[in-house]
PDB file of C-alpha atoms in Angstrom:
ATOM      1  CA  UNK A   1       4.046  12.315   5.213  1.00 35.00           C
ATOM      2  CA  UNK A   2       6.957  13.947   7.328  1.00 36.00           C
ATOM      3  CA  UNK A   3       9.848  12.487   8.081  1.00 40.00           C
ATOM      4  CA  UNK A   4       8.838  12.510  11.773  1.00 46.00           C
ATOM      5  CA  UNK A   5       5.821   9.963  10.900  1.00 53.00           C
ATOM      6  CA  UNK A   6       6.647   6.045  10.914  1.00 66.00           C
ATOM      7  CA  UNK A   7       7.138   4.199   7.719  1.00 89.00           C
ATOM      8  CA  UNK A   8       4.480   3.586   5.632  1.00 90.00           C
ATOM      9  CA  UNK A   9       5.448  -0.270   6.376  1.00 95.00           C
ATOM     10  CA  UNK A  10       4.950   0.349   9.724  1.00 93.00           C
ATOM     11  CA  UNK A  11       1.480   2.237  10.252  1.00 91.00           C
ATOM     12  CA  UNK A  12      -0.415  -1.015   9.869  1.00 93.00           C
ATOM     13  CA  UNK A  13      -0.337  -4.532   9.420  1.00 96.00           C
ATOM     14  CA  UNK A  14      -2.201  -4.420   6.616  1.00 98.00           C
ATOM     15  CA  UNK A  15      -2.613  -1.359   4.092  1.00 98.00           C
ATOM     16  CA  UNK A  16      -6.411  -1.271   2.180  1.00 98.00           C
ATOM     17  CA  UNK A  17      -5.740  -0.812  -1.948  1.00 98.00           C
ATOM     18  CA  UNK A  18      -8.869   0.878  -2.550  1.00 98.00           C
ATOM     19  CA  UNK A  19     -10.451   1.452  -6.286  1.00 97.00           C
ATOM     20  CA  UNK A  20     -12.937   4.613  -6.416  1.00 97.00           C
ATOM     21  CA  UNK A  21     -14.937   4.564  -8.879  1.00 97.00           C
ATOM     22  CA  UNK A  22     -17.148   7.364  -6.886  1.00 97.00           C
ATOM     23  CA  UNK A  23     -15.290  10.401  -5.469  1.00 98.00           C
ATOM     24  CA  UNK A  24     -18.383  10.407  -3.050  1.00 98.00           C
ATOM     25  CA  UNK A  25     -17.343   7.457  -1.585  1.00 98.00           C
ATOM     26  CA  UNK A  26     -14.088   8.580  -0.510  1.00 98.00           C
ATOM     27  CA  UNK A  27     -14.858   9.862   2.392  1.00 98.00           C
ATOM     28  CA  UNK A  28     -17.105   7.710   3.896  1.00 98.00           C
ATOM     29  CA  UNK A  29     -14.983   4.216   3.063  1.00 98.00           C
ATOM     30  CA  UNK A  30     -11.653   6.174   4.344  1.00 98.00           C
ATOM     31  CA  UNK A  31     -13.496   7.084   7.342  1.00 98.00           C
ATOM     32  CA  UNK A  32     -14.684   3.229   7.799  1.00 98.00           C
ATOM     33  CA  UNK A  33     -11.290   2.021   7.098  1.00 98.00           C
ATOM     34  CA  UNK A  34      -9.674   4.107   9.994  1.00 98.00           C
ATOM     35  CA  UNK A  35     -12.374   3.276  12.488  1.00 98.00           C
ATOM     36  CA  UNK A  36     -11.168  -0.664  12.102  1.00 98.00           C
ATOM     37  CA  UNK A  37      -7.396   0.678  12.469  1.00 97.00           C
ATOM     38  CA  UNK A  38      -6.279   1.080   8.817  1.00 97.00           C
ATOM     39  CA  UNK A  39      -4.614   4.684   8.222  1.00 97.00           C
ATOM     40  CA  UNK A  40      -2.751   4.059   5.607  1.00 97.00           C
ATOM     41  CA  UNK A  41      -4.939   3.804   2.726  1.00 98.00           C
ATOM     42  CA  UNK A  42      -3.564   3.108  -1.117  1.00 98.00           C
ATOM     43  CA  UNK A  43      -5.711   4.637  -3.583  1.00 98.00           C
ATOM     44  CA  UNK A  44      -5.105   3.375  -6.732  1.00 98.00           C
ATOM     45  CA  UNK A  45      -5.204   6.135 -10.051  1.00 98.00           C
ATOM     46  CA  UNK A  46      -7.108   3.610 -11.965  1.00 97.00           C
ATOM     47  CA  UNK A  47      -9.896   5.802 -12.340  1.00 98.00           C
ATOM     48  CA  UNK A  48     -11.024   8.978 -13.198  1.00 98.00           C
ATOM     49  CA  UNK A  49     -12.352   9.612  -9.658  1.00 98.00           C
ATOM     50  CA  UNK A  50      -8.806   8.566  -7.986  1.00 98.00           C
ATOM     51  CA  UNK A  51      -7.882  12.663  -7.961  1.00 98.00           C
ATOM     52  CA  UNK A  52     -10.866  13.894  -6.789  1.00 98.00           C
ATOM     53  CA  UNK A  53     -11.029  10.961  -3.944  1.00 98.00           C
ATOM     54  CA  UNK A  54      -7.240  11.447  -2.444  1.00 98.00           C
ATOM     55  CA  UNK A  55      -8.273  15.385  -2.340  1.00 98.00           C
ATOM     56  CA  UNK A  56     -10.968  14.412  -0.262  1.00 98.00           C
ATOM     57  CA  UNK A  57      -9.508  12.155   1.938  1.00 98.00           C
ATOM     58  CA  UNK A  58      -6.462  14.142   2.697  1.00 98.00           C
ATOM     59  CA  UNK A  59      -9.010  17.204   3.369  1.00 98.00           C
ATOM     60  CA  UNK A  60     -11.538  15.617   5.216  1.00 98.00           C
ATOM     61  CA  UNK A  61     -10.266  12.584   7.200  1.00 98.00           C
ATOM     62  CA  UNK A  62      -7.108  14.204   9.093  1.00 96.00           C
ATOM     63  CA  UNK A  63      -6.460  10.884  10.849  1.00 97.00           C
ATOM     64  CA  UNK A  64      -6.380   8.935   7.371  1.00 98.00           C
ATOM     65  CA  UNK A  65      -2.423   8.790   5.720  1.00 97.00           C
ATOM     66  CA  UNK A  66      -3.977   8.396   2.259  1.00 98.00           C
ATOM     67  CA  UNK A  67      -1.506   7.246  -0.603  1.00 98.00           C
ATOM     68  CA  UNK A  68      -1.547   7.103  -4.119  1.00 98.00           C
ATOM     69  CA  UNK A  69      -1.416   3.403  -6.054  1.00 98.00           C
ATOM     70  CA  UNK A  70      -0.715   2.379  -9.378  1.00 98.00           C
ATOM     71  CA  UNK A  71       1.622   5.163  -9.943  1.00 98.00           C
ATOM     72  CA  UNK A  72       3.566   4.526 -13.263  1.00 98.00           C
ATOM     73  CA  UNK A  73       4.737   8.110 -14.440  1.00 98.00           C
ATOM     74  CA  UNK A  74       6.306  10.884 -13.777  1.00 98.00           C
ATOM     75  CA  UNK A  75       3.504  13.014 -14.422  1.00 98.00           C
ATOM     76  CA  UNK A  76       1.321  10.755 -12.005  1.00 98.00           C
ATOM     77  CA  UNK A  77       4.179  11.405  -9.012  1.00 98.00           C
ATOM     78  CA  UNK A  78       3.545  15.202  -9.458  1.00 98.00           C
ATOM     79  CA  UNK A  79      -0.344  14.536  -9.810  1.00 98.00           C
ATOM     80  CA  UNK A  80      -0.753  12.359  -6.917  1.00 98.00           C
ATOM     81  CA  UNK A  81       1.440  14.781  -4.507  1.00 98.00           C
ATOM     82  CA  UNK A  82      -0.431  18.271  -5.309  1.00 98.00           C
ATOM     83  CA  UNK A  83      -3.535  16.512  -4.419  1.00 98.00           C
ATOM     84  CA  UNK A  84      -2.239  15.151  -1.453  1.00 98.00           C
ATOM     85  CA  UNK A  85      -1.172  11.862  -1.215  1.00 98.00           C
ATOM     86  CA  UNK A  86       1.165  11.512   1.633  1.00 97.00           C
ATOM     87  CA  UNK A  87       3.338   8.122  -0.109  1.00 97.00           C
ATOM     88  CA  UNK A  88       3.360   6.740  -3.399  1.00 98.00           C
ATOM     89  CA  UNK A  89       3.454   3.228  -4.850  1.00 98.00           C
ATOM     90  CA  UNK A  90       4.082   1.888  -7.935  1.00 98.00           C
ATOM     91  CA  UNK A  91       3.919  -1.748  -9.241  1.00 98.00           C
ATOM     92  CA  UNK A  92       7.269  -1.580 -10.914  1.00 98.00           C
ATOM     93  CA  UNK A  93       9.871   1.202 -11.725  1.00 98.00           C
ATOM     94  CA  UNK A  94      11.856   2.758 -13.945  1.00 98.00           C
ATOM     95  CA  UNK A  95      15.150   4.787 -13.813  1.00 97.00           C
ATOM     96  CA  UNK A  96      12.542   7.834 -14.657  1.00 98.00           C
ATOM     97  CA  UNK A  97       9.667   6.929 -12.033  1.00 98.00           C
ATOM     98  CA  UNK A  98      12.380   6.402  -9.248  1.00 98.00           C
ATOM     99  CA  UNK A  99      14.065   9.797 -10.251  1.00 98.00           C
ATOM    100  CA  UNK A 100      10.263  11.307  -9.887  1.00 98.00           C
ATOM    101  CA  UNK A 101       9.346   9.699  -6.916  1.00 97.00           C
ATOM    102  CA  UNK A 102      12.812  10.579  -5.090  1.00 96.00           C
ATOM    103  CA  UNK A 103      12.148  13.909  -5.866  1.00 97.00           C
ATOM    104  CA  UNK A 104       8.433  13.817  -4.731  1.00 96.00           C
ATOM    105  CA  UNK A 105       9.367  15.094  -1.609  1.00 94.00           C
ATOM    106  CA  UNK A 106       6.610  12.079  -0.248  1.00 96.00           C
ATOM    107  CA  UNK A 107       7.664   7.968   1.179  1.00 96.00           C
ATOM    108  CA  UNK A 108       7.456   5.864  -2.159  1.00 97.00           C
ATOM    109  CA  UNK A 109       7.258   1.958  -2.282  1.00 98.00           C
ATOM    110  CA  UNK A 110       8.533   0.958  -5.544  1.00 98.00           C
ATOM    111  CA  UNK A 111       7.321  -2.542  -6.877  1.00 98.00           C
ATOM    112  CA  UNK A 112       9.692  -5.127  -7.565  1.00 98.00           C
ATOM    113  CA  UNK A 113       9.507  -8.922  -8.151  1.00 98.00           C
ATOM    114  CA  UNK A 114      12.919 -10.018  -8.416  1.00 98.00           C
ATOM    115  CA  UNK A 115      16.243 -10.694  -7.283  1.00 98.00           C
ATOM    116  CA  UNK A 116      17.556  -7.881  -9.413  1.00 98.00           C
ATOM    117  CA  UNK A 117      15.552  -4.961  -8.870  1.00 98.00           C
ATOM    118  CA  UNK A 118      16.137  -5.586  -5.449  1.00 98.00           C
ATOM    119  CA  UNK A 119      19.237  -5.593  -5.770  1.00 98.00           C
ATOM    120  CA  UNK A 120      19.057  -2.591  -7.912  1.00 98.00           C
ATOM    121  CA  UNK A 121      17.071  -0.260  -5.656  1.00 98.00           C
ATOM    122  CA  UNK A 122      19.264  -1.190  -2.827  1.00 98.00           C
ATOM    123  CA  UNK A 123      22.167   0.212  -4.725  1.00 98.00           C
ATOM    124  CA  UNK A 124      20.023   3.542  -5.592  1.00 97.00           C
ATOM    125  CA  UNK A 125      19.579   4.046  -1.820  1.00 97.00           C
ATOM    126  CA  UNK A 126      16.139   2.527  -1.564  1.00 97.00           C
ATOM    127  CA  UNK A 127      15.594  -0.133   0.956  1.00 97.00           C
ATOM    128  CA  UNK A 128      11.582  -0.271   1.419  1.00 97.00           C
ATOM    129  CA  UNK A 129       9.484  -1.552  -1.652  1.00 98.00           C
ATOM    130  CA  UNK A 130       6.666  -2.982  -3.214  1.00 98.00           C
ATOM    131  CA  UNK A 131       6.649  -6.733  -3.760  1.00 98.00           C
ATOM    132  CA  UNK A 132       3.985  -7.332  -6.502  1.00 98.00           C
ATOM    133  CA  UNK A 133       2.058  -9.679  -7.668  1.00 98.00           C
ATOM    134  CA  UNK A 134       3.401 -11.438  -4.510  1.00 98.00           C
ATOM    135  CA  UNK A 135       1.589 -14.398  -4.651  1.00 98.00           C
ATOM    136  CA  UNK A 136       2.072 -14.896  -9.010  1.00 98.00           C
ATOM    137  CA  UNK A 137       5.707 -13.772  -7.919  1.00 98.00           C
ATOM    138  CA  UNK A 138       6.926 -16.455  -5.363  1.00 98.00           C
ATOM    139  CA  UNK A 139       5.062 -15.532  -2.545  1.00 98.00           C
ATOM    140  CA  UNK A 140       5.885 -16.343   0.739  1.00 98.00           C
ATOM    141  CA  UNK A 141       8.478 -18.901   0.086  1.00 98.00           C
ATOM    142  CA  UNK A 142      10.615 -16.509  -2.276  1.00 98.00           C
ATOM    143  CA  UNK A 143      10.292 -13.241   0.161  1.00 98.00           C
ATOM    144  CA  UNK A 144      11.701 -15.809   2.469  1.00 98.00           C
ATOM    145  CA  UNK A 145      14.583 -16.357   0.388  1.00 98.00           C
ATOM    146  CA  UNK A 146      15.414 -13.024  -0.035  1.00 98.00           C
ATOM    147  CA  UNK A 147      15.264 -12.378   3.615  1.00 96.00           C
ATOM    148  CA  UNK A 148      19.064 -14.060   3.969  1.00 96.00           C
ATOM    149  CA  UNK A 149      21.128 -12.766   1.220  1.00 97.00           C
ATOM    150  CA  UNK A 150      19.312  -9.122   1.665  1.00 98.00           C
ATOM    151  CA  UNK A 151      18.251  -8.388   5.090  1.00 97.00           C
ATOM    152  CA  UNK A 152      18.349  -4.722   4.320  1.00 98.00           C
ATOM    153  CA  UNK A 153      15.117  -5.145   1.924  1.00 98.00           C
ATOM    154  CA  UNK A 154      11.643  -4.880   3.683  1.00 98.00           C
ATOM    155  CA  UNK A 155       8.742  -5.146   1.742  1.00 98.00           C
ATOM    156  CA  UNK A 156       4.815  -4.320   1.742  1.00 98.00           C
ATOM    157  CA  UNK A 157       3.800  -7.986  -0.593  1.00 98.00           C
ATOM    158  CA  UNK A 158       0.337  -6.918  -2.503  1.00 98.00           C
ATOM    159  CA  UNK A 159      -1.792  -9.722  -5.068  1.00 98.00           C
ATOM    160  CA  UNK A 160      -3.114 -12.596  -3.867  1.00 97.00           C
ATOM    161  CA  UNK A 161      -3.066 -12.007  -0.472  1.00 98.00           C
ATOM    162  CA  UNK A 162      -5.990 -12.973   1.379  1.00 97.00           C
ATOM    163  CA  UNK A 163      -6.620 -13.166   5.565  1.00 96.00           C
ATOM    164  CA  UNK A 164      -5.587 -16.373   5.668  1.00 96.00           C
ATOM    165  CA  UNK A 165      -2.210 -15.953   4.300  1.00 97.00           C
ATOM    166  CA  UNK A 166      -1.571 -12.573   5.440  1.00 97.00           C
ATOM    167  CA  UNK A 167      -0.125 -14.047   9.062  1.00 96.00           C
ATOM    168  CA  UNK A 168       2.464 -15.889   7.599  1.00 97.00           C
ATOM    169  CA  UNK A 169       3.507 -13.266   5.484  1.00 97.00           C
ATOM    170  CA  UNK A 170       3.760 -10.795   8.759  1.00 97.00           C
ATOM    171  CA  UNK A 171       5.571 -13.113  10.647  1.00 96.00           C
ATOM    172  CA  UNK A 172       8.389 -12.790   7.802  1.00 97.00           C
ATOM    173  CA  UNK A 173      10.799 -11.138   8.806  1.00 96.00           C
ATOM    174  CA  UNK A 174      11.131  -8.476   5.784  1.00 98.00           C
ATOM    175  CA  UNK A 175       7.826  -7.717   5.831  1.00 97.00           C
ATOM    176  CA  UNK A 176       6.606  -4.497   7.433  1.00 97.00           C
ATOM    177  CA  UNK A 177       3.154  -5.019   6.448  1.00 97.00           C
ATOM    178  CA  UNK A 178       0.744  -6.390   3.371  1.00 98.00           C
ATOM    179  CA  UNK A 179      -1.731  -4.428   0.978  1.00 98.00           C
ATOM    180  CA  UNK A 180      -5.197  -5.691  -0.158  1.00 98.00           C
ATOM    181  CA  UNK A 181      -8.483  -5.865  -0.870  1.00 98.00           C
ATOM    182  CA  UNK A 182     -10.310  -8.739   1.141  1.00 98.00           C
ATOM    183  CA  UNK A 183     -11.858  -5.343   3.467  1.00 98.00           C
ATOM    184  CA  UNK A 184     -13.225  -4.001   0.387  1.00 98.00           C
ATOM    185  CA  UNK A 185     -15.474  -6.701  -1.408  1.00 97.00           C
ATOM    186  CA  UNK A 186     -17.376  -5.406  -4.234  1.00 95.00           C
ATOM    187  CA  UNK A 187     -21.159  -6.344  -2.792  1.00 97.00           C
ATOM    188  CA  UNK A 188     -20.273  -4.080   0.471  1.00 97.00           C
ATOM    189  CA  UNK A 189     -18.950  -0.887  -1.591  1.00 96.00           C
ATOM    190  CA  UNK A 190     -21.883  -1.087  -4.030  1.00 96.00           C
ATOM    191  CA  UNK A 191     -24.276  -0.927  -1.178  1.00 97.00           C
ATOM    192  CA  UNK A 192     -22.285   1.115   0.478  1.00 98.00           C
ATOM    193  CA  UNK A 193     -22.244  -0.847   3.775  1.00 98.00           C
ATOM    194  CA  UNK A 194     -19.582   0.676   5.548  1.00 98.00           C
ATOM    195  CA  UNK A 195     -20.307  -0.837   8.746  1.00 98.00           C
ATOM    196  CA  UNK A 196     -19.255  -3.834   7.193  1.00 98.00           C
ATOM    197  CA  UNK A 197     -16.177  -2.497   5.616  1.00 98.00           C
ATOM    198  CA  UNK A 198     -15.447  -1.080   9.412  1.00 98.00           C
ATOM    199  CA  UNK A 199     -15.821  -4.667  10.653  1.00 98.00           C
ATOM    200  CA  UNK A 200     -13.430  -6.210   7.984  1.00 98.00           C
ATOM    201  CA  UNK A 201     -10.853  -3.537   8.436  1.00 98.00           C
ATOM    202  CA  UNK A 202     -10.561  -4.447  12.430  1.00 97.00           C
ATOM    203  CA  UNK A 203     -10.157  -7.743  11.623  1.00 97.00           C
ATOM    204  CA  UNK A 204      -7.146  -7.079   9.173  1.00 97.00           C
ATOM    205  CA  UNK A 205      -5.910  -4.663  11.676  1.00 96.00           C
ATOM    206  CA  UNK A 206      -5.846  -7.436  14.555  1.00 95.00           C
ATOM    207  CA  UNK A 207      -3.786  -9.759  12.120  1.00 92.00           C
ATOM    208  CA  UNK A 208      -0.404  -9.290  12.840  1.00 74.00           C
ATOM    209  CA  UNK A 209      -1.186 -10.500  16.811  1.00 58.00           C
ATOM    210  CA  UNK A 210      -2.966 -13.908  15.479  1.00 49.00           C
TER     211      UNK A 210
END
């Protein structure tokens, strides 16, 4: 992602974290997710597939920003970038993974789920971020909190998040947007139904106006 491009908080309401087990897939459910109006799309290096799928998105769905998730090394900065993830996100960081992912060269969302490493990334320059497990963390009530003493922090929450409470999570206002999984569920992928996953992402992408 160029600097000329929005933030990664602000390309949708709601950004799609996305386990491939299938690099076949990857096309196919990216293209489904940005017919319903998700671009950004998080694909987590869970699995051996992750790789292969973010090389296919990035080379075969031009309109899809496609990210890499669970990114906990430095070694898994310099994977994801060469094969083209345009942001990174972890679900924590390190003095190492921050040093990585500043030098990526691509938007990163580093996870937090306190006070502290707010506070701590704030002083290191960073002022977007990761707020994971939101709901185990505090949820809405606690990003709510923060939103007085540290108006400079915006956040993408991700865990636990469902339709219903993604609204009042937008409406916060240090939240750019939410990540999850509701537009994925497991019977639609495995038939790979992705009309249906088309359907559920335009419902997730209509959110942030309910």
């Amino acid at each position: 992602m160029t600097s000329a491009l929005p933030s990664v908080l602000d390309l949708a309401p709601v950004v799609p974290v996305v386990v491939i087990e299938d690099a076949a897939d990857a096309v196919p459910l990216a293209r489904a997710l940005v017919a319903g109006g998700l671009p950004a799309i998080e694909v987590t290096l869970r699995t051996p597939a992750a790789l292969d799928a973010i090389r296919a998105i990035a080379a075969e769905v031009p309109d899809a920003v496609v990210g890499a998730g669970t990114v906990v090394s430095a070694a898994g900065v310099a994977d994801a970038v060469a094969a083209g993830s345009r942001f990174l996100v972890s679900p924590g960081w390190t003095e190492s993974l921050l040093d990585a992912m500043k030098s990526s060269g691509v938007p990163f969302l580093p996870g937090v789920s306190t006070t502290s490493e707010v506070v701590a990334l704030l002083e290191h320059g960073v002022r977007e971020m990761k707020f994971f497990p939101a709901e185990a963390a505090g949820g809405i009530p606690y990003l709510k909190s923060l939103s007085g003493p540290l108006p400079q922090a915006r956040f993408c929450p991700t865990g636990g998040i469902s339709p219903a409470s993604a609204p009042a999570y937008l409406a916060l206002p240090n939240v750019g947007c939410v990540g999850g999984t509701w537009m994925l569920p497991a019977d639609a992928l495995a038939a790979r139904d992705w009309t249906r996953v088309e359907s559920l992402a335009r419902e997730a992408a209509e959110l942030r106006t309910r």
